[in-house]
Short mmCIF file of C-alpha atoms in Angstrom, two decimals:
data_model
loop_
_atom_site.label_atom_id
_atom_site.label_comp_id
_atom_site.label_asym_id
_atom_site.label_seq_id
_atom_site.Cartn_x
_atom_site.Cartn_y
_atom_site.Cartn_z
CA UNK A 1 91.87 79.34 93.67
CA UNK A 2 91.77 78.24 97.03
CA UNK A 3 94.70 77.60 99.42
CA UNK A 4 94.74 73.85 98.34
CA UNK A 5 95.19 74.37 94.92
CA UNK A 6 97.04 77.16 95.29
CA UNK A 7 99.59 75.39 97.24
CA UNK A 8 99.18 71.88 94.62
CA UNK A 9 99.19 74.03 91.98
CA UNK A 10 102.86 75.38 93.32
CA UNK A 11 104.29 71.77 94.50
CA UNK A 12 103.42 70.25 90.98
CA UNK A 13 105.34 73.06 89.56
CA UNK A 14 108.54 72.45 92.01
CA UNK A 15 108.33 68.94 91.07
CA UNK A 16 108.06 69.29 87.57
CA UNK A 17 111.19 71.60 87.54
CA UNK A 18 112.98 69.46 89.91
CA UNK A 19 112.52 66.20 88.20
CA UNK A 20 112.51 67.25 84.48
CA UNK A 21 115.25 69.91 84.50
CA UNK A 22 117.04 70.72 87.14
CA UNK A 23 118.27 66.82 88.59
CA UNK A 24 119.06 65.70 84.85
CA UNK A 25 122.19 68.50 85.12
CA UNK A 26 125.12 69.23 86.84
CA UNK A 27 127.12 72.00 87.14
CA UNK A 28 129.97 73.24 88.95
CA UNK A 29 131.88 76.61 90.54
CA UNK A 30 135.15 74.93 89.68
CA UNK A 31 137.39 76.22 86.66
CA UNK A 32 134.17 78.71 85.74
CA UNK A 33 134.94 80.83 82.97
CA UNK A 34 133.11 83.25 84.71
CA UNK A 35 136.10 83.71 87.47
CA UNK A 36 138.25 86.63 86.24
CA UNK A 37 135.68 87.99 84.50
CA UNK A 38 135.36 91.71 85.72
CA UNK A 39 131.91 92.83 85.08
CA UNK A 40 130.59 95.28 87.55
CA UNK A 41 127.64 97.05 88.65
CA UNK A 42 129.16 100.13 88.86
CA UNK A 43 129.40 100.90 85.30
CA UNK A 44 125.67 100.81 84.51
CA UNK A 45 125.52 104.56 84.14
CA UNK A 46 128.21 104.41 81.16
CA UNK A 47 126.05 102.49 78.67
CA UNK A 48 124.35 103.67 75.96
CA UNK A 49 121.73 101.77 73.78
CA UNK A 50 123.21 102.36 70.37
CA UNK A 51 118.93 102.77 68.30
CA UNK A 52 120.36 101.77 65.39
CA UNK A 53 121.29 98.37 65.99
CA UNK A 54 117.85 97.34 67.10
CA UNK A 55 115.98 94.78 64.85
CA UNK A 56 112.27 94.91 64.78
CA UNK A 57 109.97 91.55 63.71
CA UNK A 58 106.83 90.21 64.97
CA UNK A 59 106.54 87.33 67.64
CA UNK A 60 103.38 84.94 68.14
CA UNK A 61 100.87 85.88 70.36
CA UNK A 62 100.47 89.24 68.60
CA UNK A 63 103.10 90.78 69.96
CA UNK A 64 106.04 93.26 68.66
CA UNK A 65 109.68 91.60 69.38
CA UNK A 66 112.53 94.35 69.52
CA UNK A 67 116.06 92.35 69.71
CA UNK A 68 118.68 94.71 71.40
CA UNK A 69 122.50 93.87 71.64
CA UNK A 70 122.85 93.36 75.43
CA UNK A 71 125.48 95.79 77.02
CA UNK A 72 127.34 92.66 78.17
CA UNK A 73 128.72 89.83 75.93
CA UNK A 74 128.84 86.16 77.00
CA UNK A 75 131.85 84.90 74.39
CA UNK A 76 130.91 80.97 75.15
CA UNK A 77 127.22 81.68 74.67
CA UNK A 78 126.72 84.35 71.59
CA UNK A 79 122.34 83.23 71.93
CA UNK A 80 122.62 84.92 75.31
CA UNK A 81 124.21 88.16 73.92
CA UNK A 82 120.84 89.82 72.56
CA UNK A 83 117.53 91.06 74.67
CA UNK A 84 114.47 90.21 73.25
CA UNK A 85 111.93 92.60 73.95
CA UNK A 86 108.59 91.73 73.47
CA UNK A 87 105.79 94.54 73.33
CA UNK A 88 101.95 94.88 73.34
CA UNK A 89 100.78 98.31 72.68
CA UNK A 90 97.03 99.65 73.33
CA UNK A 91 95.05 102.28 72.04
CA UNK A 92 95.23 105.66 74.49
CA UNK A 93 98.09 104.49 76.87
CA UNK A 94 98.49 106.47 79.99
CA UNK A 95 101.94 105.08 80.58
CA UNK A 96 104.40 101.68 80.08
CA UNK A 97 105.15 99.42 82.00
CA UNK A 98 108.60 96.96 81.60
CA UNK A 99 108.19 93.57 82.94
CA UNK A 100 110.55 91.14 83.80
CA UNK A 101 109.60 87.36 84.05
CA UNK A 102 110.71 84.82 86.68
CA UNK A 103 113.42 81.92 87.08
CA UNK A 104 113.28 79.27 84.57
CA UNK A 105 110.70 79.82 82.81
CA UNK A 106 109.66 78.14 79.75
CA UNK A 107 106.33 80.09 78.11
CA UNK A 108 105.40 83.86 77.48
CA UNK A 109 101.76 81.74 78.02
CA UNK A 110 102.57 82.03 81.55
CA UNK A 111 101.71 86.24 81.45
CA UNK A 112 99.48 86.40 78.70
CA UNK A 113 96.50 86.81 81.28
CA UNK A 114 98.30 89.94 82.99
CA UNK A 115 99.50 91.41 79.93
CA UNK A 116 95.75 91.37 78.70
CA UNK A 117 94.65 92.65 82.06
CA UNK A 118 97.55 95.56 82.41
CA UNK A 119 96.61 96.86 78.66
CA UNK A 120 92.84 97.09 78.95
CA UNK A 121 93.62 99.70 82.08
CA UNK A 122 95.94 101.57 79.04
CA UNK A 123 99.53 100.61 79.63
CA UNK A 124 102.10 99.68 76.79
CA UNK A 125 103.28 96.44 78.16
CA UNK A 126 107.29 95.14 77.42
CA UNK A 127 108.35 91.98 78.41
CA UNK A 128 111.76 91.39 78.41
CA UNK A 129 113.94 87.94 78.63
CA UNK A 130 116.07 87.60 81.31
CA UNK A 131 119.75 86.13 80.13
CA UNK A 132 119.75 82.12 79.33
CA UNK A 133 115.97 81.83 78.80
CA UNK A 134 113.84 81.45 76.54
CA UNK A 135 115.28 82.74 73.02
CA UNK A 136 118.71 83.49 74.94
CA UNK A 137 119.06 79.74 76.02
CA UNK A 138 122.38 78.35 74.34
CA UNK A 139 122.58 75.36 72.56
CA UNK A 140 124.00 73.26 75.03
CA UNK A 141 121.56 73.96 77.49
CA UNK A 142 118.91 71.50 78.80
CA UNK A 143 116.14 74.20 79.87
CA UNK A 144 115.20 77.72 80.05
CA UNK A 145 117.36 79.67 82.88
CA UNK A 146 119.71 76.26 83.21
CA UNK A 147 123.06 78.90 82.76
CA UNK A 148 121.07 81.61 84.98
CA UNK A 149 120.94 79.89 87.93
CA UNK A 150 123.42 77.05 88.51
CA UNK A 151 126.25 75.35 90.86
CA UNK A 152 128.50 77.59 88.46
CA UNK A 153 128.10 80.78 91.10
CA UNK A 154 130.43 82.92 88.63
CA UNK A 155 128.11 82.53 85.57
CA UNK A 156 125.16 82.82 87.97
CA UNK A 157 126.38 86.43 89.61
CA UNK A 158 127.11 87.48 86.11
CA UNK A 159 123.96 86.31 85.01
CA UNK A 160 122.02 88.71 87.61
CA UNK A 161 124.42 91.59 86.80
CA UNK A 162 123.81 91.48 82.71
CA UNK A 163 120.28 90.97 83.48
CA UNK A 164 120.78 94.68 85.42
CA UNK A 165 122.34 96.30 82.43
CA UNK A 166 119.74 94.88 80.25
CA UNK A 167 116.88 95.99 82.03
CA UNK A 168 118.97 99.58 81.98
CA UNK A 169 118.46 98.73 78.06
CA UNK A 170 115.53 98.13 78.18
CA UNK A 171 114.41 101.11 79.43
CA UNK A 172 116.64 103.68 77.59
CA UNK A 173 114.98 101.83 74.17
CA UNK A 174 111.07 102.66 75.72
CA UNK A 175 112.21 106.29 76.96
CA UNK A 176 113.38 107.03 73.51
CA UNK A 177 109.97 105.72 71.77
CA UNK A 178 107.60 106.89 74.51
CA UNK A 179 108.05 109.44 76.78
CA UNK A 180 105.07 108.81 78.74
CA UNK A 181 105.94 107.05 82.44
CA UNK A 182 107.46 103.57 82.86
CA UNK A 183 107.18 101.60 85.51
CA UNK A 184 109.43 98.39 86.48
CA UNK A 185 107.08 94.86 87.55
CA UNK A 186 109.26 92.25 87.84
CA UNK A 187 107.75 88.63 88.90
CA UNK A 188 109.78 86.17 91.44
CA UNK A 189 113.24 86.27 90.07
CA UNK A 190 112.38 89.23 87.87
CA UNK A 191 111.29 90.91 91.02
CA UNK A 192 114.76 90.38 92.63
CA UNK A 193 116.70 91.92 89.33
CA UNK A 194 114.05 94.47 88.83
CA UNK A 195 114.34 95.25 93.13
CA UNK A 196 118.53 95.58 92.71
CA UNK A 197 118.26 98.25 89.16
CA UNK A 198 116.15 100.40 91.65
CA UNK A 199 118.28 100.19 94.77
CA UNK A 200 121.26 101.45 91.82
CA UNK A 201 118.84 103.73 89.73
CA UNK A 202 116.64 104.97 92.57
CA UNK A 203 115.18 107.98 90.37
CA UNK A 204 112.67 105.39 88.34
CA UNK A 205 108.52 106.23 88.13
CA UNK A 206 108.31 103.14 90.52
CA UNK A 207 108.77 99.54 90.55
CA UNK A 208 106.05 96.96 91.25
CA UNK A 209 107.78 93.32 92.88
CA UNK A 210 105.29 90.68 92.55
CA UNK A 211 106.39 87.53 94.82
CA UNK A 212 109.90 88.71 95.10
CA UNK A 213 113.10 86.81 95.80
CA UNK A 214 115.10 88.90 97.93
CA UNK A 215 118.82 87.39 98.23
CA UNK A 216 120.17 85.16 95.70
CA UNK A 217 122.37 83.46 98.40
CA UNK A 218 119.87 82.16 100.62
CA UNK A 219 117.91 80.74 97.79
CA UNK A 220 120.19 78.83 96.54
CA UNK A 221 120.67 77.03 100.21
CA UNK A 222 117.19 77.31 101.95
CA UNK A 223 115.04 76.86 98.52
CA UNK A 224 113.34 73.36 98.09
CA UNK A 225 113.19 74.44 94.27
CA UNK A 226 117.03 74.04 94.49
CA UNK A 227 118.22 70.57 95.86
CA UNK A 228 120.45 69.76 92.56
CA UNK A 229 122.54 73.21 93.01
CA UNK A 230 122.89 72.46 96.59
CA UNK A 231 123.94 68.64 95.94
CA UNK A 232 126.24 70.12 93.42
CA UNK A 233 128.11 72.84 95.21
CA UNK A 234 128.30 70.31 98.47
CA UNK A 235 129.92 67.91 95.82
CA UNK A 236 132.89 70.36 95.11
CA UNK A 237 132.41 70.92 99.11
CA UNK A 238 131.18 74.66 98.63
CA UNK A 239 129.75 76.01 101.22
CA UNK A 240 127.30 79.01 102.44
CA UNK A 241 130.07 81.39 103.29
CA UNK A 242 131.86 80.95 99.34
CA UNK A 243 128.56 81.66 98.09
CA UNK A 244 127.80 84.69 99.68
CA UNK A 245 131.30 86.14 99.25
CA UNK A 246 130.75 85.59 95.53
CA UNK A 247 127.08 87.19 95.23
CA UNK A 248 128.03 89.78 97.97
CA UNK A 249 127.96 92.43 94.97
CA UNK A 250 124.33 91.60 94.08
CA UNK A 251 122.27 90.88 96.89
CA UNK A 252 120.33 94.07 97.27
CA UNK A 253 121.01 94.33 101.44
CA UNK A 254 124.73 93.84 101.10
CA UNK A 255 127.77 95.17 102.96
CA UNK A 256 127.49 98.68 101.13
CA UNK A 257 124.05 99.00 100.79
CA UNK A 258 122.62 102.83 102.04
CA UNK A 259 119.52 104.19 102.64
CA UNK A 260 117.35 103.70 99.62
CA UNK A 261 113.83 105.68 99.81
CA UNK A 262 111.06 102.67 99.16
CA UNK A 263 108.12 105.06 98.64
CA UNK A 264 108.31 104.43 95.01
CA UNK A 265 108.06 100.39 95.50
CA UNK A 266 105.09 98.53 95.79
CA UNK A 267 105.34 94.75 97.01
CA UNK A 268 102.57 91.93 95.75
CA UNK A 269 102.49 88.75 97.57
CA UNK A 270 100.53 85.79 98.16
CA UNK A 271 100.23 83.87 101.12
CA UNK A 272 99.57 80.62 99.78
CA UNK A 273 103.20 80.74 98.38
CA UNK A 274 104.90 77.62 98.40
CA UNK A 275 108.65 78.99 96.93
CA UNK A 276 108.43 81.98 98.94
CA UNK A 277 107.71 81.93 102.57
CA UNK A 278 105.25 84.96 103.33
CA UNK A 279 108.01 85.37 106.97
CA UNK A 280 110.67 86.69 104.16
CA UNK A 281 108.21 89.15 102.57
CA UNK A 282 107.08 90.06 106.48
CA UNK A 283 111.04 90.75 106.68
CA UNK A 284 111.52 92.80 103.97
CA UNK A 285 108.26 94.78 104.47
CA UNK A 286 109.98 95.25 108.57
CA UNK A 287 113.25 96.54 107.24
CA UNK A 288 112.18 98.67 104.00
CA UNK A 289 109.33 100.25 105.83
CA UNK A 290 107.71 99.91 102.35
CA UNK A 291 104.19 101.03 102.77
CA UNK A 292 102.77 99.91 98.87
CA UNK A 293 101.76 96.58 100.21
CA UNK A 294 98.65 94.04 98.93
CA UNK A 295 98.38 90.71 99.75
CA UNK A 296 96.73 88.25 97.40
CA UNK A 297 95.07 84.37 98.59
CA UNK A 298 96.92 82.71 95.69
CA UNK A 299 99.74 80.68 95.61
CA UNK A 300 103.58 81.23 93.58
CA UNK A 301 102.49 81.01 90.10
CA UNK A 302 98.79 81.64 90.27
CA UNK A 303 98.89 84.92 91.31
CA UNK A 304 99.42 86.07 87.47
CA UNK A 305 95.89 85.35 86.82
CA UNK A 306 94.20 87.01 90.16
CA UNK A 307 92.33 90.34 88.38
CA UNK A 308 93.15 92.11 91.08
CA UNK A 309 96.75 92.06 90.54
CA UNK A 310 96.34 94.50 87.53
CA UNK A 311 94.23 96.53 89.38
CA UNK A 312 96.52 97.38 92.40
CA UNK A 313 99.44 97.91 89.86
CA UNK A 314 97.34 100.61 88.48
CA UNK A 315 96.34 102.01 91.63
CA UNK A 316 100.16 102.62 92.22
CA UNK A 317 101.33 103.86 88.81
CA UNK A 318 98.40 106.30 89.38
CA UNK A 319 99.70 106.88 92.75
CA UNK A 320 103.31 106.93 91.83
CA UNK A 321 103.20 109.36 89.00
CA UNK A 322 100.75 111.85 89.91
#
């Protein structure tokens, strides 16, 4: 696409999300459950997927669907307490790759395209759900990601932390089937997840972030995806500062971050990008001194079907692992 449709093709989306979803709830960081609840990041090394509790079924679209107890368990939402793992395997695989899927979203459709792409060049492909979507989406909730991402700023920072366990899961289950190497794409809010497990992990074959967000603070008060959550939090007059004291653990350049080597992360973006403005992926390319860079003329979403995308993640798992 062009850098018209591109950018339509991004503002439709923004609208449809705004006005279908995201203004017909409200939420609120007042009497969370999530408050005293004492999940940490520092524990990730402890867990241990347990192989015998796995299920195994199939899923439409052809693929293999491997449900795994998540490490973390939301009591008020038991849907949210199991990954689903969805897998497409090709003939002669030279390695796997785990991928993690962005904010909100509504349709495996939406990566069908890539995953096609990424197993004709030989990789085993996972997808896994991040918490609240898709599958993991309680009852009560309106949409896809609703609980992920909301004026409740507890649920939200424990939201991004089980979604860091799970993709630990995640990983431990494809290390014990396939020894062969794995590498970590995560997509827009997948990226930012997938971007904080290697800042922690740091001794992964690589990680791939494709349109990355890169602090879960700022999004919620500079996004225009994100009016409702502001208008919410304003309502129970919240401001910037609470917010960042509460997500301080999981922004990936917080108050204790250290030197993390970036060699082994490559960064995708496109400059037609109306979520994402290309000055915060100039930013993060400034202070990471990350090298792996391509840049793609597509816009937010429609980089998933660029062919070239498949090919430059190739060109760095080739890179990365040799």
């Amino acid at each position: 696409m062009n850098e018209a449709s591109s950018k339509f093709v991004d503002n439709i989306a923004m609208e449809k999300i705004k006005n279908e979803k995201l203004f017909k709830v409200s939420h609120s960081p007042i009497n969370s459950h999530f408050v005293y609840d004492e999940l940490s990041l520092a524990n990730i090394n402890s867990k241990k997927v347990d192989i015998s509790t796995l299920k195994y079924s199939k899923a439409a679209g052809g693929f293999d669907l491997i449900e795994i107890p998540s490490f973390y368990n939301t009591l008020p939402y038991k849907e949210n307490n199991t990954i689903y793992l969805y897998n497409s395997n090709c003939d002669d695989s030279i390695g796997n790759i785990l991928f993690v899927h962005g904010l909100y979203d509504e349709h495996l459709l939406n990566y069908t395209f890539l995953i096609k792409m990424l197993n004709e060049f030989k990789f085993n492909v996972f997808m896994m759900t991040l918490p609240y979507h898709h599958k993991r989406k309680p009852k009560n909730s309106l949409f896809s990601g609703e609980y992920f991402l909301s004026a409740d700023v507890y649920r939200t920072k424990k939201a991004f932390i089980q979604s860091v366990y799970d993709i630990e899961a995640c990983m431990q289950y494809i290390n014990h089937v396939d020894k062969k190497p794995l590498l970590l794409v995560g997509f827009s809010m997948g990226g930012f997840v997938s971007l904080k497990y290697y800042t922690i992990k740091n001794k992964i074959d690589g990680v791939v972030l494709i349109n990355p967000v890169f602090s879960l603070s700022k999004l919620v008060w500079e996004n225009p995806l994100l009016e409702s959550v502001r208008n919410d939090l304003k309502k129970h007059r919240w401001n910037e500062k609470a917010t960042d004291a509460v997500f301080e653990e999981v922004e990936v350049f917080n108050k204790s971050y250290t030197h993390v080597d970036f060699k082994s992360v490559a960064l995708l973006y496109s400059i037609y990008d109306q979520l994402i403005e290309e000055k915060k992926y100039k930013a993060f390319i400034e202070k990471t001194n990350v090298k792996n860079v391509n840049i793609y003329h597509a816009g937010h979403l429609n980089i998933l079907r660029v062919p070239k995308l498949s090919k430059d993640i190739y060109n760095f798992f080739m890179e990365a692992t040799k």
